[in-house]
Short mmCIF file of C-alpha atoms in Angstrom, two decimals:
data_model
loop_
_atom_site.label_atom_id
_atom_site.label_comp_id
_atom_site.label_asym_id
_atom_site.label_seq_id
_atom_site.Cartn_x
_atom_site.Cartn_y
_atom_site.Cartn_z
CA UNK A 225 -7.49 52.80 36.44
CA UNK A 226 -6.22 56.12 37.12
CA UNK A 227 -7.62 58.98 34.67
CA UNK A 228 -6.90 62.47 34.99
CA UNK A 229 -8.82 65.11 33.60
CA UNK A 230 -5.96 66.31 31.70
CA UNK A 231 -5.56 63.17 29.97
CA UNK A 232 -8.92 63.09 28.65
CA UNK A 233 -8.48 65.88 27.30
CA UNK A 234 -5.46 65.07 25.79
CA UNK A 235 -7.43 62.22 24.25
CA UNK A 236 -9.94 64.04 22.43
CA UNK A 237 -7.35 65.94 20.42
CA UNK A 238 -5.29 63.27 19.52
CA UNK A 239 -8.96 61.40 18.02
CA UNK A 240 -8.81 61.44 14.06
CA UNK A 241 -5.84 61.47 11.04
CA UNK A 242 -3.29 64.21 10.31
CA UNK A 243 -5.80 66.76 9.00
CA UNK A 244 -5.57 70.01 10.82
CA UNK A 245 -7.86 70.61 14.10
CA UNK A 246 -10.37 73.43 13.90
CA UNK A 247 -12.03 75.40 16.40
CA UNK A 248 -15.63 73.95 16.72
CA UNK A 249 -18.67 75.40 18.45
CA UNK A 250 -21.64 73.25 19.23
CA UNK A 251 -25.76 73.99 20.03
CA UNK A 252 -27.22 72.04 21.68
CA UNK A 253 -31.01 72.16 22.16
CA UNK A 254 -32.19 69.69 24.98
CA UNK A 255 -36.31 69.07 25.27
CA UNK A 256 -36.80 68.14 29.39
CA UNK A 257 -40.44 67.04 29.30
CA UNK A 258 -43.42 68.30 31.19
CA UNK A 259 -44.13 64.98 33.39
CA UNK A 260 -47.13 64.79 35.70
CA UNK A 261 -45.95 63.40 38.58
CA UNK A 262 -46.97 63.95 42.24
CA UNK A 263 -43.66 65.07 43.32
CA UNK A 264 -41.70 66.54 40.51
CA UNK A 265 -37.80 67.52 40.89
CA UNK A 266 -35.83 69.09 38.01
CA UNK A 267 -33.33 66.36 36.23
CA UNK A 268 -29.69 66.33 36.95
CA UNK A 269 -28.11 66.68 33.51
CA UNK A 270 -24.51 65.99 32.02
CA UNK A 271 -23.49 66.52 28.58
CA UNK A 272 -20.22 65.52 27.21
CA UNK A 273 -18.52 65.17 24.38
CA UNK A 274 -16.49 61.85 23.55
CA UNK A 275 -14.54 60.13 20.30
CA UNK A 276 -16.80 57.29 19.02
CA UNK A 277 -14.67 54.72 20.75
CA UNK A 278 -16.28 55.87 24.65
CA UNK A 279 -13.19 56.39 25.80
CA UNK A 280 -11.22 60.16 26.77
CA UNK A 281 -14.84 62.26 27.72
CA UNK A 282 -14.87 65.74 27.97
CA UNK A 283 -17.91 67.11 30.18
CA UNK A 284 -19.24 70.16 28.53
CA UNK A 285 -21.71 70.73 31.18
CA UNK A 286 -23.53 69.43 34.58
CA UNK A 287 -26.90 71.08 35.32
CA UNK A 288 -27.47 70.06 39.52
CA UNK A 289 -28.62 71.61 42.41
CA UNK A 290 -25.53 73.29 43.16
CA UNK A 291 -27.33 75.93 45.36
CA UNK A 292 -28.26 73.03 47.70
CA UNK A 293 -27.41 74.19 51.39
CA UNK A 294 -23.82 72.75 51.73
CA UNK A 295 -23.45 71.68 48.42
CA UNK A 296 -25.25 68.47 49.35
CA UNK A 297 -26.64 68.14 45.67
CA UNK A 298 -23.20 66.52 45.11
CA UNK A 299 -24.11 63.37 46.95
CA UNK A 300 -26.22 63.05 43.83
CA UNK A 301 -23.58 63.74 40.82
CA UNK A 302 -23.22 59.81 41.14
CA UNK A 303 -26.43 58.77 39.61
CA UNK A 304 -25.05 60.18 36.43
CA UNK A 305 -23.68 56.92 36.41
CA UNK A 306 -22.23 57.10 32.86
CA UNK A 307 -21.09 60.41 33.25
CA UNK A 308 -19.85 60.24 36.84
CA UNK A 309 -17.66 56.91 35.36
CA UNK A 310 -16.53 58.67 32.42
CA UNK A 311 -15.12 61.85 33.73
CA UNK A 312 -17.80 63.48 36.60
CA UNK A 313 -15.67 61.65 39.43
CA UNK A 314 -12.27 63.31 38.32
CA UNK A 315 -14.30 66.85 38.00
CA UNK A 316 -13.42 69.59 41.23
CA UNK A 317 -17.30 71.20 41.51
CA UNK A 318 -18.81 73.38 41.43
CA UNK A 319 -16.68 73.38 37.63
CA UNK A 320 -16.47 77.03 36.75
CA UNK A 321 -17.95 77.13 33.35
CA UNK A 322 -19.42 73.88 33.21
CA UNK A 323 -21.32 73.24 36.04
CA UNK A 324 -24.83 75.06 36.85
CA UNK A 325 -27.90 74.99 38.16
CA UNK A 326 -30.68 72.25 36.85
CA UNK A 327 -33.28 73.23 34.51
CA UNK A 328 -36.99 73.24 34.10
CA UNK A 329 -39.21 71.77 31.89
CA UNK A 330 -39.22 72.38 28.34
CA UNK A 331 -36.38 73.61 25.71
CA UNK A 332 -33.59 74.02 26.79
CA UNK A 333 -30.53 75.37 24.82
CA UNK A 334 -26.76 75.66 25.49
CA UNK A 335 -23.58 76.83 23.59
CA UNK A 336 -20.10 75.30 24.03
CA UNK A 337 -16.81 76.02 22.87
CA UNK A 338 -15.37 72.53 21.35
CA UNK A 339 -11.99 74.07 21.01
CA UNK A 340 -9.45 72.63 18.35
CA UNK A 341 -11.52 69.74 17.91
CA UNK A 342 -9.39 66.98 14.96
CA UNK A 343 -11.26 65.86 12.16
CA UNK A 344 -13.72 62.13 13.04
CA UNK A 345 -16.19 60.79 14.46
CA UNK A 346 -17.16 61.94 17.93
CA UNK A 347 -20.42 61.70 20.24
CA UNK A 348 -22.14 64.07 21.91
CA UNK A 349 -23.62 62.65 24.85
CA UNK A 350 -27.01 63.50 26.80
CA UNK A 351 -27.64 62.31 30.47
CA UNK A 352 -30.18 62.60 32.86
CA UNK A 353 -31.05 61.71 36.23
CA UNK A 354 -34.03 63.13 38.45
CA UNK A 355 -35.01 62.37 41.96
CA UNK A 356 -38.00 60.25 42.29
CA UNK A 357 -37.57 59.52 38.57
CA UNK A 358 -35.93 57.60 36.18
CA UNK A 359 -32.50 57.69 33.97
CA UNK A 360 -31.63 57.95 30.11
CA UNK A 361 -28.59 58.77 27.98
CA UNK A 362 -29.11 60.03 24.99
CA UNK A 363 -26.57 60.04 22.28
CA UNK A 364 -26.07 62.11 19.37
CA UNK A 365 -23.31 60.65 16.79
CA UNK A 366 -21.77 63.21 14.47
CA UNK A 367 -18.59 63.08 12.30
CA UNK A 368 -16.56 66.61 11.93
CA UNK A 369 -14.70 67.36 9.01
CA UNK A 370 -14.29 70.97 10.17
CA UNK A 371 -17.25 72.16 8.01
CA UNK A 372 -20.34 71.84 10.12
CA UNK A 373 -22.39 68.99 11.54
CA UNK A 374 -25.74 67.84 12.86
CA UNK A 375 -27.48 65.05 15.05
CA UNK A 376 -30.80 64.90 16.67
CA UNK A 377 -32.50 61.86 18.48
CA UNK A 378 -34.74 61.40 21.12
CA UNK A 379 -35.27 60.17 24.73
CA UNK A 380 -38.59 58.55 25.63
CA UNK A 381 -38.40 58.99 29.22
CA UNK A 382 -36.46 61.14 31.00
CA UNK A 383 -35.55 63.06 28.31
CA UNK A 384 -36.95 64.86 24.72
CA UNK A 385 -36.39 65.86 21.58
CA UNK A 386 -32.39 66.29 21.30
CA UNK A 387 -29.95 67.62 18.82
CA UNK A 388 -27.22 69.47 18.44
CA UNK A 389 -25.24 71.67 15.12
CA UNK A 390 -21.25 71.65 15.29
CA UNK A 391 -20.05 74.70 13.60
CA UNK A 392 -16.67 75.47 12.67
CA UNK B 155 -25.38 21.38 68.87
CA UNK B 156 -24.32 24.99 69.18
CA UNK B 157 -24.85 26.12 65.55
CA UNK B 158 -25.32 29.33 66.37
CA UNK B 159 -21.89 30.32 68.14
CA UNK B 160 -19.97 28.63 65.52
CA UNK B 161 -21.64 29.66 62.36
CA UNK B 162 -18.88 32.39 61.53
CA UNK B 163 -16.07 30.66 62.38
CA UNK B 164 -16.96 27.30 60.46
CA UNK B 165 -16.75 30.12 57.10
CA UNK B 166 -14.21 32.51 57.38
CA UNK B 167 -12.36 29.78 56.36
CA UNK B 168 -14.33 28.19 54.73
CA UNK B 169 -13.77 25.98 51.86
CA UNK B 170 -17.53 26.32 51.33
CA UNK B 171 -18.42 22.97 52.00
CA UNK B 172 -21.80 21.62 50.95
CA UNK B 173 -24.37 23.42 52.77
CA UNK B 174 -22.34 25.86 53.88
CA UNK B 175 -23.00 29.48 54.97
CA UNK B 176 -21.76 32.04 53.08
CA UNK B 177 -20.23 35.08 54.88
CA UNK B 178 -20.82 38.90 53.07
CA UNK B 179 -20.98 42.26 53.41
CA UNK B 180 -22.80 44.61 51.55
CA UNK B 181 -22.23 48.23 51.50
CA UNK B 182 -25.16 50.55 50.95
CA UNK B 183 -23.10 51.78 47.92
CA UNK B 184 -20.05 51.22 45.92
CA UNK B 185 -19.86 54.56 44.34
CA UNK B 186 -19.53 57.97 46.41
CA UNK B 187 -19.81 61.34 44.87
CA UNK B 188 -19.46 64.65 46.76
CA UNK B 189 -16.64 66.44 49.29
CA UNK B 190 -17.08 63.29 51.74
CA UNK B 191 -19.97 60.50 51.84
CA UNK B 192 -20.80 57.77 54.15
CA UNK B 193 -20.93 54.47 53.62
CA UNK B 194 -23.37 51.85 55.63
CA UNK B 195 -22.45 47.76 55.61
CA UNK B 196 -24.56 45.28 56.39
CA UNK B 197 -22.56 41.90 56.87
CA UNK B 198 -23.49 38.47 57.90
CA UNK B 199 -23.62 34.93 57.60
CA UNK B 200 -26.29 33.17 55.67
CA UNK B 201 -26.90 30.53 52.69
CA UNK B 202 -28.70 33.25 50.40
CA UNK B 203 -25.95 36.06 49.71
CA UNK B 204 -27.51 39.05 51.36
CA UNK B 205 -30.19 37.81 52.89
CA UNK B 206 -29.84 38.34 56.38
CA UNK B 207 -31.50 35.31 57.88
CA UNK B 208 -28.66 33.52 59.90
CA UNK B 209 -26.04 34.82 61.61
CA UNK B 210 -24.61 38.56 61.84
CA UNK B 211 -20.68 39.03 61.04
CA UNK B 212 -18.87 40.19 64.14
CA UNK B 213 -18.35 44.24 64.07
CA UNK B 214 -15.28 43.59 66.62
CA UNK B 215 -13.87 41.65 63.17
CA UNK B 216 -14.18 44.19 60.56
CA UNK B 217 -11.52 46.64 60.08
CA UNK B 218 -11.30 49.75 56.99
CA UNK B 219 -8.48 50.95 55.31
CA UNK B 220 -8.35 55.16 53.84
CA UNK B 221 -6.79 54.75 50.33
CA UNK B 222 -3.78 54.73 51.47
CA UNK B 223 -3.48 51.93 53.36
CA UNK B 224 -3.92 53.69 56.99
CA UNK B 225 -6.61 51.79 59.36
CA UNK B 226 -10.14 53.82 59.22
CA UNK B 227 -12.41 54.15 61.95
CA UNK B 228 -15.32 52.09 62.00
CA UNK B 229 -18.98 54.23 63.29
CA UNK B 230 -21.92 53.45 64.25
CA UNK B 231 -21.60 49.58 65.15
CA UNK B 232 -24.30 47.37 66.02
CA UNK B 233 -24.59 43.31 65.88
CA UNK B 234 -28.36 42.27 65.20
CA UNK B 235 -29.75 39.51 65.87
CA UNK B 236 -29.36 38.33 61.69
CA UNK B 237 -26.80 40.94 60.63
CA UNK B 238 -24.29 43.56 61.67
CA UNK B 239 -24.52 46.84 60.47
CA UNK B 240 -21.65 49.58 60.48
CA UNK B 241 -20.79 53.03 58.87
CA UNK B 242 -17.64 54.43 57.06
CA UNK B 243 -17.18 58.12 56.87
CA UNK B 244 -15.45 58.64 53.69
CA UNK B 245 -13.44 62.17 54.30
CA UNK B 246 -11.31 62.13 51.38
CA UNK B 247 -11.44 60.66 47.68
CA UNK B 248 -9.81 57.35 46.53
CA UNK B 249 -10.30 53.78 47.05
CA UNK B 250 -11.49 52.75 50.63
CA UNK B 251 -11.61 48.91 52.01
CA UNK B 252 -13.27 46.75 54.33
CA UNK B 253 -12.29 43.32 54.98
CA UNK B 254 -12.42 40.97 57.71
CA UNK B 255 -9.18 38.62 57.15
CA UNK B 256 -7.75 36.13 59.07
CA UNK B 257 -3.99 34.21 58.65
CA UNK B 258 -2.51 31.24 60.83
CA UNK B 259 -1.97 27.56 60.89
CA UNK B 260 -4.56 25.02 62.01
CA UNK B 261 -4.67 21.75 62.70
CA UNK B 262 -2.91 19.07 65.35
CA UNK B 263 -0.21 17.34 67.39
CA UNK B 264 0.53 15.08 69.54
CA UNK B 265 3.25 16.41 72.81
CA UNK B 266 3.83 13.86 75.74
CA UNK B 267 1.17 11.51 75.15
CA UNK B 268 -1.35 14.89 75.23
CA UNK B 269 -3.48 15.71 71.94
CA UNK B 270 -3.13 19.49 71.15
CA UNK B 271 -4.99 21.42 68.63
CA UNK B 272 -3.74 24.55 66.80
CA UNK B 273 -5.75 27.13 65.56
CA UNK B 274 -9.34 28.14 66.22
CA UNK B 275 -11.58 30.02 68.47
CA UNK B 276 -10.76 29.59 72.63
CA UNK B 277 -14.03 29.46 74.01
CA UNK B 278 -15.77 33.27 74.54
CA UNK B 279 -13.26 34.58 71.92
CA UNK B 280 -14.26 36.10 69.18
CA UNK B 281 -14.95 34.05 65.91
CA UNK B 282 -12.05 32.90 63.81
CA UNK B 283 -11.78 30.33 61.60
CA UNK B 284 -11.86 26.67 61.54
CA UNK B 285 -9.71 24.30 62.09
CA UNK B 286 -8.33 22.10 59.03
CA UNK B 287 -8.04 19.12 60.63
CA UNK B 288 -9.51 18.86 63.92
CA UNK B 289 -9.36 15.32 65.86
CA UNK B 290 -12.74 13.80 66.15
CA UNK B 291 -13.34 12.05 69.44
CA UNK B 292 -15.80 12.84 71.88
CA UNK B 293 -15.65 14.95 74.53
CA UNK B 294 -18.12 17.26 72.93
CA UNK B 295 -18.12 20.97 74.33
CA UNK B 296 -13.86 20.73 75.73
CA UNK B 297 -13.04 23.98 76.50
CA UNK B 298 -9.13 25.29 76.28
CA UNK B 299 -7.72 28.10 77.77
CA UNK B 300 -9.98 31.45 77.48
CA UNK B 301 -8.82 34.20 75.65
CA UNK B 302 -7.30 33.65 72.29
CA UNK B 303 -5.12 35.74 70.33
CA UNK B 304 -4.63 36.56 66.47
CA UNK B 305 -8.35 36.66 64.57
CA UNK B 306 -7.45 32.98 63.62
CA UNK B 307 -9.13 31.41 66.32
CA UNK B 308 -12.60 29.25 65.68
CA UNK B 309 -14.71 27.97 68.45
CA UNK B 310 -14.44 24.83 70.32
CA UNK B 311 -16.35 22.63 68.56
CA UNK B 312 -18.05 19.52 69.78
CA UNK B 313 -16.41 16.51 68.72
CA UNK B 314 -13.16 18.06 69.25
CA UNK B 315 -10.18 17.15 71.78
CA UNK B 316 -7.30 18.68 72.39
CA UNK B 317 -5.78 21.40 74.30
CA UNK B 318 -5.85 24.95 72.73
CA UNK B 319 -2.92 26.78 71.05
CA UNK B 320 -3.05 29.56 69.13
CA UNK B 321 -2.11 29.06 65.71
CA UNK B 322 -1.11 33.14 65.40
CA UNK B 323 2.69 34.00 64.09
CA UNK B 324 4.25 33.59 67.20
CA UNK B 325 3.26 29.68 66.75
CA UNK B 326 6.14 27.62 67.51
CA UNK B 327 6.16 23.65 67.17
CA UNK B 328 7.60 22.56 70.16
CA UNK B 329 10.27 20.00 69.84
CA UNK B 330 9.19 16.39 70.26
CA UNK B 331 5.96 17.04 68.64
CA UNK B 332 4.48 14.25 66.99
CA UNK B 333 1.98 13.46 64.73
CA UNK B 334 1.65 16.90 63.19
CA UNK B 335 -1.11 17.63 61.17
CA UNK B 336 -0.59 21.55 60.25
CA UNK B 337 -2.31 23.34 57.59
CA UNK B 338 -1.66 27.39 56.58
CA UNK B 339 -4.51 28.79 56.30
CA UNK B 340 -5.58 32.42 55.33
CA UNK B 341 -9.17 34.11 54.25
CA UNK B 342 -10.14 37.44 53.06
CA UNK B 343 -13.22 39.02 52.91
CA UNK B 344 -13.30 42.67 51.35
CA UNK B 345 -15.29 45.03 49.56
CA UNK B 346 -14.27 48.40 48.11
CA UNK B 347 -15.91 51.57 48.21
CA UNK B 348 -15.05 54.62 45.85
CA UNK B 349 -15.57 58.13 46.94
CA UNK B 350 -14.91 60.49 43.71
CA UNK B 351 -12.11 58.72 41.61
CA UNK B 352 -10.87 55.55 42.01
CA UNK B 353 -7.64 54.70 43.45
CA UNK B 354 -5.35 52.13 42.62
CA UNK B 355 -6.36 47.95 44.39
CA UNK B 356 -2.44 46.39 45.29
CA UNK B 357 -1.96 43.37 45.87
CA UNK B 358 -0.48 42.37 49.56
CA UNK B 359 1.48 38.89 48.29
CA UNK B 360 -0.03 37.18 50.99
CA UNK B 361 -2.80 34.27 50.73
CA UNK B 362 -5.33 34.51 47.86
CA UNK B 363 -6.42 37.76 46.50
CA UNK B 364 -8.27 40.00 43.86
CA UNK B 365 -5.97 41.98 41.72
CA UNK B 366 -8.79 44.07 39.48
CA UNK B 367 -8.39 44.44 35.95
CA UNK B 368 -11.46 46.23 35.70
CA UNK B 369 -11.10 48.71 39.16
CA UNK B 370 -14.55 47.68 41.27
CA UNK B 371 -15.49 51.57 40.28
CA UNK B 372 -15.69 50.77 36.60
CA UNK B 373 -18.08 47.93 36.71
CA UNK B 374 -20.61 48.24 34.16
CA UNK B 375 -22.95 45.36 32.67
CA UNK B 376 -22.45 45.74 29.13
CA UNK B 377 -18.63 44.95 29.55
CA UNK B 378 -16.70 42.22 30.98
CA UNK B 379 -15.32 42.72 34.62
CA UNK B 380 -11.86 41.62 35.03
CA UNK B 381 -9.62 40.25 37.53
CA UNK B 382 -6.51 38.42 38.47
CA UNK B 383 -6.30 36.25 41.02
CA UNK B 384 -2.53 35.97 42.94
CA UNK B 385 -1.58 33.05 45.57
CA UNK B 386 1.19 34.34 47.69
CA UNK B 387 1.36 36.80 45.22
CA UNK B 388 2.02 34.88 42.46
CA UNK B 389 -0.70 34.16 39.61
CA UNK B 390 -3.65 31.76 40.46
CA UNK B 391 -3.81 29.34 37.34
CA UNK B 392 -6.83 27.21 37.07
CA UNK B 393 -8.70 28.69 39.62
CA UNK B 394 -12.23 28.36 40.06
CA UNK B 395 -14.01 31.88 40.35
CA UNK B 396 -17.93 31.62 41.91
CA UNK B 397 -20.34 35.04 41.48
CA UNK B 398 -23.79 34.92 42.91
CA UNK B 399 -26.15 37.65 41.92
CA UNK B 400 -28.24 39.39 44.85
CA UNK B 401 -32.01 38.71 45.25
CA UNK B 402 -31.94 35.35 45.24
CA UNK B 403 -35.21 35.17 46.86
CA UNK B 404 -36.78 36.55 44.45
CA UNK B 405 -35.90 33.65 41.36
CA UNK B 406 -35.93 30.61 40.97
CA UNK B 407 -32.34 29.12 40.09
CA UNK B 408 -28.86 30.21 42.34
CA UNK B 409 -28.19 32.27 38.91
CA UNK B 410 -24.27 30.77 40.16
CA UNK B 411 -21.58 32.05 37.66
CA UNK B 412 -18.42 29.88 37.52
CA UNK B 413 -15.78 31.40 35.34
CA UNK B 414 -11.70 29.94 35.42
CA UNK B 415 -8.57 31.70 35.80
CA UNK B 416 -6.07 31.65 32.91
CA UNK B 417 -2.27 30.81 33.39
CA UNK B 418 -1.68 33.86 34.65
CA UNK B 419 -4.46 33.93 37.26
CA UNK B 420 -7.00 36.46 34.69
CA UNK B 421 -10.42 35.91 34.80
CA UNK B 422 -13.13 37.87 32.52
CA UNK B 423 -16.89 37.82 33.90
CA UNK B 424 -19.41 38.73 32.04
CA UNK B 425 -22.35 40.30 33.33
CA UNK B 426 -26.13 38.86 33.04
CA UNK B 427 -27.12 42.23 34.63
CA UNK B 428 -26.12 44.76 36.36
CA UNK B 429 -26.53 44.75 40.13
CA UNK B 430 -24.75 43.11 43.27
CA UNK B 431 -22.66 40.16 43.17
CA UNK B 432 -20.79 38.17 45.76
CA UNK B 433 -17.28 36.43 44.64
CA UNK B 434 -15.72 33.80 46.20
CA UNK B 435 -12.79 31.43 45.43
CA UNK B 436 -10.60 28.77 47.30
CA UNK B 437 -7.02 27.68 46.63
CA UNK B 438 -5.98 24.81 48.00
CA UNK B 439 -2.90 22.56 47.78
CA UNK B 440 -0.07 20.62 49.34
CA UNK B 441 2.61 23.16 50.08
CA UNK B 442 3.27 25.78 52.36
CA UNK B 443 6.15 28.32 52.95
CA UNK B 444 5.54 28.32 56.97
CA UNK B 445 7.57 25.11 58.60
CA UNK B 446 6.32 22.20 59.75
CA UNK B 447 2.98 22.70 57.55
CA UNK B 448 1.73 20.77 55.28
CA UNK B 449 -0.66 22.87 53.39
CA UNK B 450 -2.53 25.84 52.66
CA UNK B 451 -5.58 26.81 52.33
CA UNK B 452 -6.92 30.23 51.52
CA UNK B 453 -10.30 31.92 50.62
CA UNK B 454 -11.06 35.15 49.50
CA UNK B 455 -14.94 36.63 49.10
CA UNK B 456 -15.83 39.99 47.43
CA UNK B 457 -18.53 41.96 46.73
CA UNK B 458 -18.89 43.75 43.04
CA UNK B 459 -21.64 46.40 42.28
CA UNK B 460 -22.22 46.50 38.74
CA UNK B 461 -23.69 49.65 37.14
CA UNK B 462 -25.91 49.92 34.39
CA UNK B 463 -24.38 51.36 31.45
#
């Protein structure tokens, strides 16, 4: 029941076979769409990165309305529902590093440090949430072999055009 | 006939029998995220799960438990005329429960020619549960002695004779006592709430309860949720598990799911959708640990949200 951050983490490296872990970087380009609604808020956003079996997540990054007055935009981390289940609830925010202020409309684009990341096949996961609105996860499936690696798909809601390159 | 006053105490008990009202509480949300959160419960009586058209579920009767065990504070407390409705300020992360629960024997005796009744609601007391095996002669509307302990105490209920003892822990058979019809009875009624990450459910070993497999946190409708059932704390084999799916207004069919326990009390549900659903189940049988009863009979009632994926 109990998950700790640290053991997530612990999870990711141990993912794939004997071959040596190396250091991966990923882009990820996010489209948020232009939607023409009568009252319009920004998308809460979580991206993480998990081994193709769901389990041991790693958030790479939450994009809320930390600025709210009191940090109220918290109250809201929840309807990330996959996110919040798979790691978000165990997360201290504000995260340093991974949390950070929602985004507008249109591309988006964000670099993270994978770390040591172990040879197989991993996820990299797309959430969004927005007030008013509607949710979608989109997921990008990718196996690393240390070399270099690419996904794209796409949301038809609440989310674009998505992909990502994983480069050693 | 007094329907009204004795709606609650007729189910916390209750065996469900047919026609029935089914006690619940609902909780504005399972899932919490954020430095603290509230919580707001609706609970009640009715034949529709969550449809607040019957009876409201006494607020003097619900108690909440921080995740460690410690009694919470209950805000905000009003009974309506079809529900109850109560908040739960949720200052620090973990596991959080509300349950109304009741434990004590019920049922009959006979003392120096005099019929006594054990168990149940004194008249004016707050609702309890109801008796196993109440006497039936007339004398509709007896009242016994006002002002019952323990929460095991149902109403005075037409039909039913007898003077009034409580059927609490401090219920001693008095010697001479004949014709002693004495059932242990116990009934739960809980729902968790989760404020940041989850905290572990354990089990009390008393009467029948939910031991989740699946923590009521992790509830998602594209997996099975799991759960083991415990009597006294020891695994409910055989049992028969009952979910009901909110919004039953707004379908046709009860949508009932009826799933069994396995020798060692597990149970796996699988979920038409996700959303709210109500779980009950009764164990019954012909044994008891307390003397001199006969019986038990325990019920326990949850209620699961189940996320989308």
């Amino acid at each position: 029941m109990k998950i700790s951050h640290r053991t997530l983490i612990t999870g990711l490296a141990a993912t794939g076979a004997a071959a040596p872990a190396a250091a991966a970087t990923a882009e990820i380009s996010i489209a948020i769409p232009q939607l023409k609604v009568a009252e319009y808020h920004k998308p809460y956003v979580a991206i993480w990165l998990e081994p193709a079996t769901g389990v041991s997540a790693r958030t790479l990054a939450v994009w809320y309305d930390a600025d709210n007055r009191e940090d109220a935009g918290q109250k809201w981390l929840r309807d990330l529902r996959a996110w919040w289940r798979k790691g978000g609830r165990t997360l201290k925010m504000p995260a340093n590093g991974i949390s950070g202020a929602t985004r507008a409309p249109g591309p988006q684009r964000a670099r993270f440090n994978l770390g040591a990341l172990q040879p197989g096949a991993y996820r990299i996961v797309v959430e969004a949430a927005r007030e008013e609105g509607g949710r979608e996860v989109v997921t990008l499936p990718f196996t690393w072999n240390g070399k270099g690696a690419r996904a794209a798909a796409s949301g038809s809601s609440e989310l674009g055009a998505v992909a990502a390159a994983i480069r050693p | 006939m007094p329907v009204k006053r004795l709606f609650v105490a007729a189910l916390l008990l209750a065996a469900a029998p047919a026609g029935a009202h089914n006690l619940w509480i609902k909780p504005s949300a399972a899932t919490v995220s954020g430095e603290d959160g509230w919580v707001s419960f609706d609970a009640a009586a009715s034949t529709d799960v969550f449809v607040a058209d019957h009876q409201p579920l006494r607020v003097e009767q619900i108690k909440a438990f921080t995740p460690d065990g410690s009694e919470a504070r209950i805000e905000n407390g009003i009974t309506g005329r079809y529900r109850s409705t109560f908040d739960l300020h949720l200052t620090k992360p973990g596991t959080w429960r509300v349950a109304v629960e009741n434990a004590g024997l019920q049922g009959s005796y006979k003392l120096g020619g005099e019929d006594y009744r054990v168990g149940g609601r004194p008249p004016g007391g707050p609702g309890g549960m109801r008796p196993a095996g109440a006497p039936g002669a007339a004398a509709a509307n007896a009242r016994g002695p006002a002002g019952g302990p323990t929460g095991a105490a149902p109403p005075q209920r037409p039909g039913m004779t007898g003077k009034f003892v409580p059927g609490g822990p401090d219920f001693v058979l008095p010697a001479g006592a004949t014709d002693v019809k004495l059932t242990q009875s116990a009934s739960r009624n809980e729902v968790f709430v989760t404020l940041g990450e989850p905290t572990e459910i354990k089990p009390t070993g008393k009467g029948l309860e939910m031991v989740p497999l699946t923590h009521p946190a992790d509830l998602v409708a594209d997996a099975p949720g799991r759960f083991r059932f415990l009597v006294e704390g020891k695994p409910a084999a055989n049992l028969e598990v009952r979910l009901i799916p909110d919004g039953k207004r707004y379908r046709n069919d009860q949508g009932e799911i009826v799933a069994k326990t396995n020798a060692a009390g597990e149970v796996s549900v699988p979920w038409p959708s996700a959303g709210l659903y109500w779980l009950n189940a009764t164990y019954q049988d012909g044994t008891s640990s307390i003397a001199n009863a006969s019986g038990r009979r325990f019920n326990y009632v949850t209620t699961l949200e189940v996320m989308t994926p």
